[in-house]
Amino acid sequence: MADWWKNLYRAISTVFQGLLVTLRVWKSTYDSSRKTFTEHFEYPELPARVAPRYRGFHRFDVTTCIGCDQCAKACPVDCIYIGKERVENGKGFRLTHFTIDYTKCMFCALCVEPCPVDCIFMGGTLDLSSYSRDGALVDYSRLPIDVAWGRATLNPTAVAESKAVLFPVHGGPSQPEG
Ligand code: SF4
Ligand code: SF4
């Protein structure tokens, strides 16, 4: 019985805690001293600041990925498309494609957890505009490695240029010799 009362108290108090947050934020929208977004940030000239655990466009290391499909299997909307081929004279697979369809992705990060080699993360990039749906299909195996891994910002120009890249940037058996 004591547990029942404790759970009831916890349920009611957490609902009120949540409502207090809503009330505080709602009240702040009527604060006349509140700065506008552009007074806080110089976006798009400078990237907008994001929280440390923000879930933006992915960061992906094509050189580490072993093509195990765990991320694609975990994705609830099936928006990760992986192409791979067997490594000749060796073990495992080499990637030929690693495409994420951002018209479907909902940035849930469920693809990050199962990766056995930690080569996919949610990044801090929040914008990737394009004039066509094709621009929202990002093949990370065709992007420059520093862009795909998040050392340089993922941007529409890099994505557009990656569409003309015929082979994965990491080289290997998928590329023609010579
Ligand atoms: S963030 Fe979620 S929806 Fe997007 S690719 Fe990963 S698992 Fe799929
Ligand atoms: S889970 Fe990791 S290693 Fe496996 S295919 Fe996905 S990104 Fe590559």
mmCIF file of C-alpha atoms and ligand atoms in Angstrom:
data_model
loop_
_atom_site.group_PDB
_atom_site.id
_atom_site.type_symbol
_atom_site.label_atom_id
_atom_site.label_comp_id
_atom_site.label_asym_id
_atom_site.label_seq_id
_atom_site.Cartn_x
_atom_site.Cartn_y
_atom_site.Cartn_z
ATOM 1 C CA MET A 1 0.000 0.000 0.000
ATOM 2 C CA ALA A 2 2.880 2.338 0.871
ATOM 3 C CA ASP A 3 4.307 1.763 -2.602
ATOM 4 C CA TRP A 4 0.962 2.650 -4.146
ATOM 5 C CA TRP A 5 0.882 6.032 -2.333
ATOM 6 C CA LYS A 6 4.538 6.651 -3.178
ATOM 7 C CA ASN A 7 3.909 5.986 -6.885
ATOM 8 C CA LEU A 8 0.813 8.193 -6.823
ATOM 9 C CA TYR A 9 2.772 11.045 -5.223
ATOM 10 C CA ARG A 10 5.609 10.636 -7.723
ATOM 11 C CA ALA A 11 3.219 10.604 -10.697
ATOM 12 C CA ILE A 12 1.409 13.766 -9.563
ATOM 13 C CA SER A 13 4.567 15.657 -8.577
ATOM 14 C CA THR A 14 6.378 14.886 -11.871
ATOM 15 C CA VAL A 15 3.340 16.046 -13.869
ATOM 16 C CA PHE A 16 3.426 19.353 -11.972
ATOM 17 C CA GLN A 17 7.193 19.654 -12.450
ATOM 18 C CA GLY A 18 6.673 19.289 -16.212
ATOM 19 C CA LEU A 19 3.853 21.836 -16.171
ATOM 20 C CA LEU A 20 6.073 24.291 -14.276
ATOM 21 C CA VAL A 21 8.701 24.083 -17.041
ATOM 22 C CA THR A 22 5.980 24.741 -19.630
ATOM 23 C CA LEU A 23 4.690 27.690 -17.600
ATOM 24 C CA ARG A 24 8.183 29.163 -17.196
ATOM 25 C CA VAL A 25 8.903 28.960 -20.948
ATOM 26 C CA TRP A 26 5.442 30.307 -21.841
ATOM 27 C CA LYS A 27 5.928 33.268 -19.477
ATOM 28 C CA SER A 28 9.365 34.005 -20.975
ATOM 29 C CA THR A 29 7.763 34.495 -24.412
ATOM 30 C CA TYR A 30 6.086 37.652 -22.989
ATOM 31 C CA ASP A 31 9.368 38.998 -21.579
ATOM 32 C CA SER A 32 9.988 42.295 -23.414
ATOM 33 C CA SER A 33 13.742 42.195 -22.644
ATOM 34 C CA ARG A 34 14.084 38.860 -24.444
ATOM 35 C CA LYS A 35 16.536 39.077 -27.346
ATOM 36 C CA THR A 36 15.539 37.944 -30.818
ATOM 37 C CA PHE A 37 17.151 34.859 -32.351
ATOM 38 C CA THR A 38 19.409 36.949 -34.599
ATOM 39 C CA GLU A 39 20.676 38.919 -31.584
ATOM 40 C CA HIS A 40 21.804 35.669 -29.996
ATOM 41 C CA PHE A 41 23.163 33.990 -33.111
ATOM 42 C CA GLU A 42 24.667 35.133 -36.397
ATOM 43 C CA TYR A 43 23.056 32.272 -38.260
ATOM 44 C CA PRO A 44 23.495 31.444 -41.121
ATOM 45 C CA GLU A 45 26.796 33.384 -41.337
ATOM 46 C CA LEU A 46 27.956 31.491 -38.233
ATOM 47 C CA PRO A 47 26.569 28.091 -37.231
ATOM 48 C CA ALA A 48 23.923 28.200 -34.505
ATOM 49 C CA ARG A 49 25.110 26.761 -31.202
ATOM 50 C CA VAL A 50 23.686 23.349 -30.306
ATOM 51 C CA ALA A 51 23.586 21.379 -27.064
ATOM 52 C CA PRO A 52 26.378 18.812 -26.546
ATOM 53 C CA ARG A 53 24.002 15.889 -27.077
ATOM 54 C CA TYR A 54 22.146 17.465 -29.985
ATOM 55 C CA ARG A 55 21.081 14.928 -32.626
ATOM 56 C CA GLY A 56 21.911 16.481 -35.979
ATOM 57 C CA PHE A 57 23.081 14.988 -39.264
ATOM 58 C CA HIS A 58 25.262 11.936 -38.741
ATOM 59 C CA ARG A 59 29.016 11.658 -38.452
ATOM 60 C CA PHE A 60 30.305 8.516 -40.095
ATOM 61 C CA ASP A 61 33.781 7.021 -40.467
ATOM 62 C CA VAL A 62 33.874 5.045 -43.683
ATOM 63 C CA THR A 63 37.383 3.755 -42.959
ATOM 64 C CA THR A 64 36.254 1.938 -39.785
ATOM 65 C CA CYS A 65 32.842 0.613 -40.815
ATOM 66 C CA ILE A 66 32.795 -3.160 -41.242
ATOM 67 C CA GLY A 67 29.464 -3.271 -43.102
ATOM 68 C CA CYS A 68 27.750 -5.387 -40.451
ATOM 69 C CA ASP A 69 24.266 -3.901 -41.113
ATOM 70 C CA GLN A 70 23.506 -3.513 -37.386
ATOM 71 C CA CYS A 71 22.675 0.183 -37.784
ATOM 72 C CA ALA A 72 20.400 -0.476 -40.778
ATOM 73 C CA LYS A 73 18.590 -3.255 -38.889
ATOM 74 C CA ALA A 74 18.064 -0.982 -35.865
ATOM 75 C CA CYS A 75 16.667 1.893 -37.929
ATOM 76 C CA PRO A 76 12.894 2.019 -37.363
ATOM 77 C CA VAL A 77 12.190 3.692 -40.714
ATOM 78 C CA ASP A 78 14.680 1.700 -42.843
ATOM 79 C CA CYS A 79 16.477 4.740 -44.183
ATOM 80 C CA ILE A 80 20.066 3.401 -44.126
ATOM 81 C CA TYR A 81 21.104 1.699 -47.360
ATOM 82 C CA ILE A 82 24.376 -0.217 -47.216
ATOM 83 C CA GLY A 83 26.173 -1.696 -50.217
ATOM 84 C CA LYS A 84 29.163 -3.941 -49.648
ATOM 85 C CA GLU A 85 31.398 -6.482 -51.276
ATOM 86 C CA ARG A 86 33.614 -9.218 -49.904
ATOM 87 C CA VAL A 87 37.238 -8.295 -49.359
ATOM 88 C CA GLU A 88 39.418 -10.306 -51.685
ATOM 89 C CA ASN A 89 42.205 -12.248 -49.949
ATOM 90 C CA GLY A 90 40.917 -11.265 -46.531
ATOM 91 C CA LYS A 91 38.058 -11.320 -44.072
ATOM 92 C CA GLY A 92 34.876 -9.299 -43.975
ATOM 93 C CA PHE A 93 33.367 -6.685 -46.236
ATOM 94 C CA ARG A 94 34.226 -3.395 -47.816
ATOM 95 C CA LEU A 95 31.602 -0.707 -48.259
ATOM 96 C CA THR A 96 30.474 0.290 -51.728
ATOM 97 C CA HIS A 97 27.673 2.579 -50.490
ATOM 98 C CA PHE A 98 26.500 3.947 -47.170
ATOM 99 C CA THR A 99 23.489 6.136 -47.883
ATOM 100 C CA ILE A 100 21.117 7.740 -45.398
ATOM 101 C CA ASP A 101 17.811 9.033 -46.725
ATOM 102 C CA TYR A 102 17.130 12.233 -44.787
ATOM 103 C CA THR A 103 13.629 12.519 -46.200
ATOM 104 C CA LYS A 104 12.837 9.583 -43.881
ATOM 105 C CA CYS A 105 15.341 9.858 -41.015
ATOM 106 C CA MET A 106 13.810 11.111 -37.764
ATOM 107 C CA PHE A 107 17.106 11.619 -35.899
ATOM 108 C CA CYS A 108 16.259 9.100 -33.204
ATOM 109 C CA ALA A 109 19.896 7.877 -32.870
ATOM 110 C CA LEU A 110 18.840 4.222 -32.626
ATOM 111 C CA CYS A 111 21.396 3.435 -35.340
ATOM 112 C CA VAL A 112 24.254 4.674 -33.145
ATOM 113 C CA GLU A 113 23.914 2.282 -30.214
ATOM 114 C CA PRO A 114 24.399 -1.105 -31.950
ATOM 115 C CA CYS A 115 27.503 -0.149 -33.963
ATOM 116 C CA PRO A 116 30.253 -2.518 -32.777
ATOM 117 C CA VAL A 117 33.115 -0.288 -33.943
ATOM 118 C CA ASP A 118 31.703 3.146 -32.995
ATOM 119 C CA CYS A 119 31.900 4.617 -36.461
ATOM 120 C CA ILE A 120 28.495 6.318 -36.598
ATOM 121 C CA PHE A 121 27.329 9.141 -34.341
ATOM 122 C CA MET A 122 24.805 11.936 -34.376
ATOM 123 C CA GLY A 123 26.580 15.170 -35.351
ATOM 124 C CA GLY A 124 26.031 18.844 -34.655
ATOM 125 C CA THR A 125 25.028 19.952 -38.152
ATOM 126 C CA LEU A 126 21.438 21.129 -38.217
ATOM 127 C CA ASP A 127 20.856 22.293 -41.765
ATOM 128 C CA LEU A 128 21.223 20.610 -45.132
ATOM 129 C CA SER A 129 18.963 22.396 -47.550
ATOM 130 C CA SER A 130 18.537 21.249 -51.137
ATOM 131 C CA TYR A 131 16.318 22.004 -54.109
ATOM 132 C CA SER A 132 15.488 18.360 -54.775
ATOM 133 C CA ARG A 133 14.908 15.193 -52.793
ATOM 134 C CA ASP A 134 18.108 13.796 -54.251
ATOM 135 C CA GLY A 135 20.009 16.335 -52.124
ATOM 136 C CA ALA A 136 18.594 14.672 -49.010
ATOM 137 C CA LEU A 137 20.108 11.304 -49.970
ATOM 138 C CA VAL A 138 23.601 11.429 -48.528
ATOM 139 C CA ASP A 139 26.064 8.691 -49.483
ATOM 140 C CA TYR A 140 28.710 8.984 -46.780
ATOM 141 C CA SER A 141 31.083 6.716 -48.686
ATOM 142 C CA ARG A 142 31.336 9.391 -51.414
ATOM 143 C CA LEU A 143 31.926 12.371 -49.124
ATOM 144 C CA PRO A 144 35.438 13.576 -48.234
ATOM 145 C CA ILE A 145 36.427 11.736 -45.044
ATOM 146 C CA ASP A 146 36.786 14.928 -42.955
ATOM 147 C CA VAL A 147 33.266 16.032 -43.958
ATOM 148 C CA ALA A 148 31.692 12.617 -43.315
ATOM 149 C CA TRP A 149 33.410 12.328 -39.931
ATOM 150 C CA GLY A 150 32.412 15.831 -38.877
ATOM 151 C CA ARG A 151 35.776 17.599 -38.789
ATOM 152 C CA ALA A 152 34.409 19.806 -41.567
ATOM 153 C CA THR A 153 30.740 20.675 -41.677
ATOM 154 C CA LEU A 154 28.411 18.592 -43.772
ATOM 155 C CA ASN A 155 27.025 21.030 -46.320
ATOM 156 C CA PRO A 156 24.883 21.011 -49.492
ATOM 157 C CA THR A 157 27.877 21.738 -51.746
ATOM 158 C CA ALA A 158 29.818 18.724 -50.456
ATOM 159 C CA VAL A 159 26.729 16.531 -50.869
ATOM 160 C CA ALA A 160 26.136 17.808 -54.421
ATOM 161 C CA GLU A 161 29.789 17.189 -55.335
ATOM 162 C CA SER A 162 29.638 13.679 -53.837
ATOM 163 C CA LYS A 163 26.945 12.757 -56.384
ATOM 164 C CA ALA A 164 29.583 12.905 -59.110
ATOM 165 C CA VAL A 165 32.023 10.644 -57.224
ATOM 166 C CA LEU A 166 31.861 7.182 -58.770
ATOM 167 C CA PHE A 167 33.709 5.124 -56.181
ATOM 168 C CA PRO A 168 33.968 5.080 -52.370
ATOM 169 C CA VAL A 169 36.563 7.561 -51.108
ATOM 170 C CA HIS A 170 38.354 4.939 -49.022
ATOM 171 C CA GLY A 171 39.629 3.180 -52.171
ATOM 172 C CA GLY A 172 40.132 -0.571 -52.268
ATOM 173 C CA PRO A 173 38.697 -3.199 -54.587
ATOM 174 C CA SER A 174 35.739 -1.023 -55.623
ATOM 175 C CA GLN A 175 38.006 1.402 -57.424
ATOM 176 C CA PRO A 176 39.497 0.754 -60.859
ATOM 177 C CA GLU A 177 43.210 0.088 -60.965
ATOM 178 C CA GLY A 178 45.611 2.672 -62.344
HETATM 179 S S1 SF4 B 1 18.678 8.470 -36.592
HETATM 180 FE FE1 SF4 B 1 16.990 6.965 -36.417
HETATM 181 S S2 SF4 B 1 15.800 7.230 -38.285
HETATM 182 FE FE2 SF4 B 1 17.791 8.237 -38.646
HETATM 183 S S3 SF4 B 1 19.075 6.679 -39.609
HETATM 184 FE FE3 SF4 B 1 19.432 6.530 -37.408
HETATM 185 S S4 SF4 B 1 17.968 4.955 -36.678
HETATM 186 FE FE4 SF4 B 1 17.294 5.626 -38.716
HETATM 187 S S1 SF4 B 2 26.665 -0.741 -37.352
HETATM 188 FE FE1 SF4 B 2 28.553 0.455 -37.595
HETATM 189 S S2 SF4 B 2 30.006 -0.982 -38.537
HETATM 190 FE FE2 SF4 B 2 27.964 -1.878 -38.811
HETATM 191 S S3 SF4 B 2 27.319 -1.151 -40.880
HETATM 192 FE FE3 SF4 B 2 26.515 0.315 -39.357
HETATM 193 S S4 SF4 B 2 28.063 1.936 -39.222
HETATM 194 FE FE4 SF4 B 2 29.027 0.163 -40.229
#
